Structures are given as structure tokens and as C-alpha cells.
Amino acid sequence: IFAQSGFPVRGSLSLWGENLDAFTSAGIVPGSGDDRLRSQTIKWVSDGSNQGYTGFMRQNYLGRDTRGAANFTAEQLEANFAKTVAAGWPIMCHGNGDAALDMVMAAFAAVAKLPSWDPAKRHRTEHSSLLHDEHIGAMASLGITPSFLMNHVRLWGRVMRDEILGPERGQLL
């Protein structure tokens, strides 16, 4: 469909981080593609979703004996980020829970010290659901852009506040 003459849509891809070695071996680099579809970032997923109780939180979910889970240890996430910036890719890292964002920002801070770090790559956090002031400050100092799930406020706001997070944490959404 993208190859059709006159097709007016252009798109960009975020490639799955766990396949970074395969992309690199295949010669895929940032910007690979054509004028209709191109690869732009490598996406890492640090945790799950807050509405699914799998976003990694500092404290348990409201009325539950779980605070979700991280998909990587802090060391693994930092190593994944280091490998990504060494290959020249911008990082887009999914982070919903505040504990996940703690790990994500620590990994960004660590790789920002590497010679291969390039803040001009426009690295970002995806979703950024429960940002605390220290996350925002770290993002500002490192040049990380947060991307937000604004429809989650409209679609999930009341449920997040009343059933999933509680009123105090719900204010962070």
C-alpha cells in the first residue's frame, strides 16, 4: 500500500529493542526506509501498563498486593541503552510506573556519560504516566523528551484515581 503512487501518508517506525542486533546485522540504521516509511528509533519497554497493574510502581496499586514489575533489571536496561546509543540510534523507552521511570532515567543518566551519547538524537520516554518532579528535572538536564498518553487522562482518569492509583498518585497522571 505504501508503494502506491500518490499515497499521501508517511510514517515512521520504532524498531523493537530486543532485535537490535538483528537490525544492525541487516544494515538497518536510523532513517532506513524511504520517503513513505522509515525507521526512526529503537524502542525499549521497561514495564507494562498501569491499568493492567503491570506498570512498575514505587508502591503497591490501590487495594492490591502488587506494584507491577519491571521487564529488565536496572543493569540490563542500562546495557540495552548503551548498546543502542553505540549503534547510533535514538532511544524511545516505554515507562509507565514511577519505579520504572526511576530506572529509565538512571539508565539515561548513565549512558549520557558515554562517548557515543548524542543528545541531538532526541531520546524520549514514551507514555511517562507517573512523572515526579525529579523525573522532570532529570529529563530537562539530559535533554530527554517525555511523550504522554493524554487520552489516558480522559479515558482512564477517574478509574486511575479511584480504583488503580488513589487520589494522590492519580494527580501525577
PDB file of C-alpha atoms in Angstrom:
ATOM      1  CA  ILE A   1       0.000   0.000   0.000  1.00  0.00           C
ATOM      2  CA  PHE A   2       2.870   2.439   0.763  1.00  0.00           C
ATOM      3  CA  ALA A   3       4.332   1.848  -2.691  1.00  0.00           C
ATOM      4  CA  GLN A   4       1.187   3.095  -4.445  1.00  0.00           C
ATOM      5  CA  SER A   5       1.773   6.214  -6.471  1.00  0.00           C
ATOM      6  CA  GLY A   6       0.245   9.271  -4.854  1.00  0.00           C
ATOM      7  CA  PHE A   7      -0.390   7.634  -1.479  1.00  0.00           C
ATOM      8  CA  PRO A   8      -0.276  10.709   0.806  1.00  0.00           C
ATOM      9  CA  VAL A   9       0.621   9.095   4.145  1.00  0.00           C
ATOM     10  CA  ARG A  10       4.109   8.985   5.591  1.00  0.00           C
ATOM     11  CA  GLY A  11       5.056   7.070   8.708  1.00  0.00           C
ATOM     12  CA  SER A  12       7.930   6.283  10.972  1.00  0.00           C
ATOM     13  CA  LEU A  13       8.773   3.109  12.848  1.00  0.00           C
ATOM     14  CA  SER A  14      10.190   2.406  16.242  1.00  0.00           C
ATOM     15  CA  LEU A  15      12.054  -0.860  15.999  1.00  0.00           C
ATOM     16  CA  TRP A  16      11.883  -3.410  18.801  1.00  0.00           C
ATOM     17  CA  GLY A  17      14.956  -3.087  21.001  1.00  0.00           C
ATOM     18  CA  GLU A  18      15.303  -6.784  21.650  1.00  0.00           C
ATOM     19  CA  ASN A  19      16.029  -7.225  17.925  1.00  0.00           C
ATOM     20  CA  LEU A  20      18.701  -4.509  17.783  1.00  0.00           C
ATOM     21  CA  ASP A  21      21.492  -6.962  16.931  1.00  0.00           C
ATOM     22  CA  ALA A  22      19.478  -8.392  14.027  1.00  0.00           C
ATOM     23  CA  PHE A  23      18.698  -4.898  12.693  1.00  0.00           C
ATOM     24  CA  THR A  24      22.360  -3.931  12.945  1.00  0.00           C
ATOM     25  CA  SER A  25      23.459  -7.139  11.168  1.00  0.00           C
ATOM     26  CA  ALA A  26      20.959  -6.434   8.401  1.00  0.00           C
ATOM     27  CA  GLY A  27      22.408  -2.955   7.897  1.00  0.00           C
ATOM     28  CA  ILE A  28      19.342  -1.138   9.183  1.00  0.00           C
ATOM     29  CA  VAL A  29      20.354   2.247  10.584  1.00  0.00           C
ATOM     30  CA  PRO A  30      18.412   5.282  11.826  1.00  0.00           C
ATOM     31  CA  GLY A  31      16.451   6.701   8.919  1.00  0.00           C
ATOM     32  CA  SER A  32      16.438   3.452   6.922  1.00  0.00           C
ATOM     33  CA  GLY A  33      13.454   3.221   4.644  1.00  0.00           C
ATOM     34  CA  ASP A  34      12.106   5.551   2.022  1.00  0.00           C
ATOM     35  CA  ASP A  35      10.065   8.733   1.751  1.00  0.00           C
ATOM     36  CA  ARG A  36       6.919   6.850   2.842  1.00  0.00           C
ATOM     37  CA  LEU A  37       8.116   4.748   5.774  1.00  0.00           C
ATOM     38  CA  ARG A  38      11.351   4.965   7.709  1.00  0.00           C
ATOM     39  CA  SER A  39      12.852   3.598  10.902  1.00  0.00           C
ATOM     40  CA  GLN A  40      13.470   6.334  13.437  1.00  0.00           C
ATOM     41  CA  THR A  41      14.089   4.929  16.931  1.00  0.00           C
ATOM     42  CA  ILE A  42      14.773   1.805  18.934  1.00  0.00           C
ATOM     43  CA  LYS A  43      12.035   1.110  21.476  1.00  0.00           C
ATOM     44  CA  TRP A  44      12.671  -0.493  24.841  1.00  0.00           C
ATOM     45  CA  VAL A  45       9.763  -1.378  27.127  1.00  0.00           C
ATOM     46  CA  SER A  46      10.684  -1.001  30.784  1.00  0.00           C
ATOM     47  CA  ASP A  47       7.356  -2.095  32.279  1.00  0.00           C
ATOM     48  CA  GLY A  48       3.705  -2.750  31.486  1.00  0.00           C
ATOM     49  CA  SER A  49       0.513  -0.738  31.805  1.00  0.00           C
ATOM     50  CA  ASN A  50      -0.899   0.842  34.927  1.00  0.00           C
ATOM     51  CA  GLN A  51      -4.472  -0.101  34.050  1.00  0.00           C
ATOM     52  CA  GLY A  52      -3.259  -3.700  33.704  1.00  0.00           C
ATOM     53  CA  TYR A  53      -1.438  -3.454  37.069  1.00  0.00           C
ATOM     54  CA  THR A  54       1.869  -4.292  35.358  1.00  0.00           C
ATOM     55  CA  GLY A  55       3.414  -0.809  35.274  1.00  0.00           C
ATOM     56  CA  PHE A  56       6.297  -0.885  37.780  1.00  0.00           C
ATOM     57  CA  MET A  57       5.351   1.324  40.739  1.00  0.00           C
ATOM     58  CA  ARG A  58       7.180   2.570  43.832  1.00  0.00           C
ATOM     59  CA  GLN A  59       4.203   1.498  45.949  1.00  0.00           C
ATOM     60  CA  ASN A  60       1.511  -1.141  45.552  1.00  0.00           C
ATOM     61  CA  TYR A  61      -1.521  -0.439  43.422  1.00  0.00           C
ATOM     62  CA  LEU A  62      -4.596   0.687  45.306  1.00  0.00           C
ATOM     63  CA  GLY A  63      -6.117  -2.295  47.141  1.00  0.00           C
ATOM     64  CA  ARG A  64      -3.666  -4.782  45.602  1.00  0.00           C
ATOM     65  CA  ASP A  65      -0.649  -6.678  46.804  1.00  0.00           C
ATOM     66  CA  THR A  66       1.429  -5.822  43.747  1.00  0.00           C
ATOM     67  CA  ARG A  67       3.400  -2.904  42.443  1.00  0.00           C
ATOM     68  CA  GLY A  68       3.744  -4.351  38.960  1.00  0.00           C
ATOM     69  CA  ALA A  69       7.034  -5.498  37.502  1.00  0.00           C
ATOM     70  CA  ALA A  70       9.999  -4.269  35.536  1.00  0.00           C
ATOM     71  CA  ASN A  71      10.839  -6.028  32.288  1.00  0.00           C
ATOM     72  CA  PHE A  72      14.580  -5.594  32.911  1.00  0.00           C
ATOM     73  CA  THR A  73      16.883  -5.116  35.851  1.00  0.00           C
ATOM     74  CA  ALA A  74      18.448  -1.680  36.140  1.00  0.00           C
ATOM     75  CA  GLU A  75      21.724  -3.148  34.869  1.00  0.00           C
ATOM     76  CA  GLN A  76      20.064  -4.796  31.876  1.00  0.00           C
ATOM     77  CA  LEU A  77      18.233  -1.605  30.934  1.00  0.00           C
ATOM     78  CA  GLU A  78      21.448   0.417  31.135  1.00  0.00           C
ATOM     79  CA  ALA A  79      23.266  -2.176  28.984  1.00  0.00           C
ATOM     80  CA  ASN A  80      20.428  -2.067  26.429  1.00  0.00           C
ATOM     81  CA  PHE A  81      20.602   1.721  26.283  1.00  0.00           C
ATOM     82  CA  ALA A  82      24.406   1.638  25.954  1.00  0.00           C
ATOM     83  CA  LYS A  83      24.171  -0.814  23.055  1.00  0.00           C
ATOM     84  CA  THR A  84      21.529   1.365  21.400  1.00  0.00           C
ATOM     85  CA  VAL A  85      23.495   4.620  21.565  1.00  0.00           C
ATOM     86  CA  ALA A  86      26.693   2.807  20.490  1.00  0.00           C
ATOM     87  CA  ALA A  87      24.817   1.764  17.342  1.00  0.00           C
ATOM     88  CA  GLY A  88      23.792   5.405  16.742  1.00  0.00           C
ATOM     89  CA  TRP A  89      20.078   5.066  17.431  1.00  0.00           C
ATOM     90  CA  PRO A  90      17.761   7.382  19.325  1.00  0.00           C
ATOM     91  CA  ILE A  91      16.133   5.639  22.306  1.00  0.00           C
ATOM     92  CA  MET A  92      12.398   5.624  22.866  1.00  0.00           C
ATOM     93  CA  CYS A  93      11.702   3.910  26.179  1.00  0.00           C
ATOM     94  CA  HIS A  94       8.225   2.972  27.355  1.00  0.00           C
ATOM     95  CA  GLY A  95       7.804   3.845  31.024  1.00  0.00           C
ATOM     96  CA  ASN A  96       4.501   3.978  32.865  1.00  0.00           C
ATOM     97  CA  GLY A  97       5.076   3.387  36.570  1.00  0.00           C
ATOM     98  CA  ASP A  98       7.152   5.716  38.696  1.00  0.00           C
ATOM     99  CA  ALA A  99       9.611   2.966  39.699  1.00  0.00           C
ATOM    100  CA  ALA A 100      10.077   2.139  36.007  1.00  0.00           C
ATOM    101  CA  LEU A 101      10.738   5.805  35.282  1.00  0.00           C
ATOM    102  CA  ASP A 102      13.293   5.819  38.109  1.00  0.00           C
ATOM    103  CA  MET A 103      15.156   3.028  36.292  1.00  0.00           C
ATOM    104  CA  VAL A 104      14.741   4.608  32.860  1.00  0.00           C
ATOM    105  CA  MET A 105      16.115   7.949  33.996  1.00  0.00           C
ATOM    106  CA  ALA A 106      19.016   6.264  35.812  1.00  0.00           C
ATOM    107  CA  ALA A 107      19.851   4.378  32.601  1.00  0.00           C
ATOM    108  CA  PHE A 108      19.681   7.579  30.551  1.00  0.00           C
ATOM    109  CA  ALA A 109      21.933   9.354  33.081  1.00  0.00           C
ATOM    110  CA  ALA A 110      24.477   6.522  32.885  1.00  0.00           C
ATOM    111  CA  VAL A 111      24.629   6.371  29.085  1.00  0.00           C
ATOM    112  CA  ALA A 112      24.747  10.178  28.822  1.00  0.00           C
ATOM    113  CA  LYS A 113      28.337   9.835  30.082  1.00  0.00           C
ATOM    114  CA  LEU A 114      29.362   7.589  27.168  1.00  0.00           C
ATOM    115  CA  PRO A 115      31.286   8.985  24.187  1.00  0.00           C
ATOM    116  CA  SER A 116      28.582   7.628  21.854  1.00  0.00           C
ATOM    117  CA  TRP A 117      25.832   9.641  23.609  1.00  0.00           C
ATOM    118  CA  ASP A 118      24.299  12.278  21.373  1.00  0.00           C
ATOM    119  CA  PRO A 119      21.557  14.403  22.957  1.00  0.00           C
ATOM    120  CA  ALA A 120      20.668  15.691  19.488  1.00  0.00           C
ATOM    121  CA  LYS A 121      19.192  12.242  18.753  1.00  0.00           C
ATOM    122  CA  ARG A 122      16.024  13.366  20.579  1.00  0.00           C
ATOM    123  CA  HIS A 123      15.789  10.456  23.007  1.00  0.00           C
ATOM    124  CA  ARG A 124      12.432  10.169  24.755  1.00  0.00           C
ATOM    125  CA  THR A 125      10.313   8.408  27.299  1.00  0.00           C
ATOM    126  CA  GLU A 126       7.094   7.014  25.928  1.00  0.00           C
ATOM    127  CA  HIS A 127       3.901   7.324  27.998  1.00  0.00           C
ATOM    128  CA  SER A 128       5.587   8.881  31.057  1.00  0.00           C
ATOM    129  CA  SER A 129       2.449   8.199  33.066  1.00  0.00           C
ATOM    130  CA  LEU A 130       3.602   8.937  36.618  1.00  0.00           C
ATOM    131  CA  LEU A 131       6.293  11.594  36.469  1.00  0.00           C
ATOM    132  CA  HIS A 132       7.595  13.060  39.697  1.00  0.00           C
ATOM    133  CA  ASP A 133       9.417  16.381  39.841  1.00  0.00           C
ATOM    134  CA  GLU A 134      12.801  14.632  39.937  1.00  0.00           C
ATOM    135  CA  HIS A 135      11.983  12.791  36.704  1.00  0.00           C
ATOM    136  CA  ILE A 136      11.092  16.056  35.004  1.00  0.00           C
ATOM    137  CA  GLY A 137      14.289  17.684  36.262  1.00  0.00           C
ATOM    138  CA  ALA A 138      16.414  14.765  35.049  1.00  0.00           C
ATOM    139  CA  MET A 139      14.719  14.857  31.650  1.00  0.00           C
ATOM    140  CA  ALA A 140      15.371  18.570  31.343  1.00  0.00           C
ATOM    141  CA  SER A 141      19.034  18.244  32.292  1.00  0.00           C
ATOM    142  CA  LEU A 142      19.643  15.340  29.872  1.00  0.00           C
ATOM    143  CA  GLY A 143      17.524  16.648  27.011  1.00  0.00           C
ATOM    144  CA  ILE A 144      15.066  13.728  27.185  1.00  0.00           C
ATOM    145  CA  THR A 145      11.594  14.439  25.811  1.00  0.00           C
ATOM    146  CA  PRO A 146       8.583  12.913  27.552  1.00  0.00           C
ATOM    147  CA  SER A 147       5.733  11.724  25.366  1.00  0.00           C
ATOM    148  CA  PHE A 148       2.384  11.458  27.125  1.00  0.00           C
ATOM    149  CA  LEU A 149      -0.722   9.305  26.843  1.00  0.00           C
ATOM    150  CA  MET A 150      -3.100  12.230  27.006  1.00  0.00           C
ATOM    151  CA  ASN A 151      -6.133  10.112  26.140  1.00  0.00           C
ATOM    152  CA  HIS A 152      -5.424   8.090  29.287  1.00  0.00           C
ATOM    153  CA  VAL A 153      -6.410  11.106  31.346  1.00  0.00           C
ATOM    154  CA  ARG A 154      -9.723  11.369  29.508  1.00  0.00           C
ATOM    155  CA  LEU A 155     -10.393   7.639  29.193  1.00  0.00           C
ATOM    156  CA  TRP A 156      -8.840   6.304  32.405  1.00  0.00           C
ATOM    157  CA  GLY A 157      -8.525   9.329  34.709  1.00  0.00           C
ATOM    158  CA  ARG A 158     -11.388   8.588  37.079  1.00  0.00           C
ATOM    159  CA  VAL A 159     -10.593   4.856  37.171  1.00  0.00           C
ATOM    160  CA  MET A 160      -6.899   5.578  37.785  1.00  0.00           C
ATOM    161  CA  ARG A 161      -7.733   7.935  40.651  1.00  0.00           C
ATOM    162  CA  ASP A 162     -10.493   5.876  42.271  1.00  0.00           C
ATOM    163  CA  GLU A 163      -9.540   2.259  41.591  1.00  0.00           C
ATOM    164  CA  ILE A 164      -5.929   1.887  40.455  1.00  0.00           C
ATOM    165  CA  LEU A 165      -3.664   4.595  41.918  1.00  0.00           C
ATOM    166  CA  GLY A 166      -5.584   6.566  44.540  1.00  0.00           C
ATOM    167  CA  PRO A 167      -6.112  10.325  44.575  1.00  0.00           C
ATOM    168  CA  GLU A 168      -2.534  11.409  45.389  1.00  0.00           C
ATOM    169  CA  ARG A 169      -0.811   9.371  42.691  1.00  0.00           C
ATOM    170  CA  GLY A 170      -3.733   9.986  40.331  1.00  0.00           C
ATOM    171  CA  GLN A 171      -2.706  13.655  40.295  1.00  0.00           C
ATOM    172  CA  LEU A 172       0.572  12.635  38.627  1.00  0.00           C
ATOM    173  CA  LEU A 173      -1.200  11.122  35.624  1.00  0.00           C
TER     174      LEU A 173
END
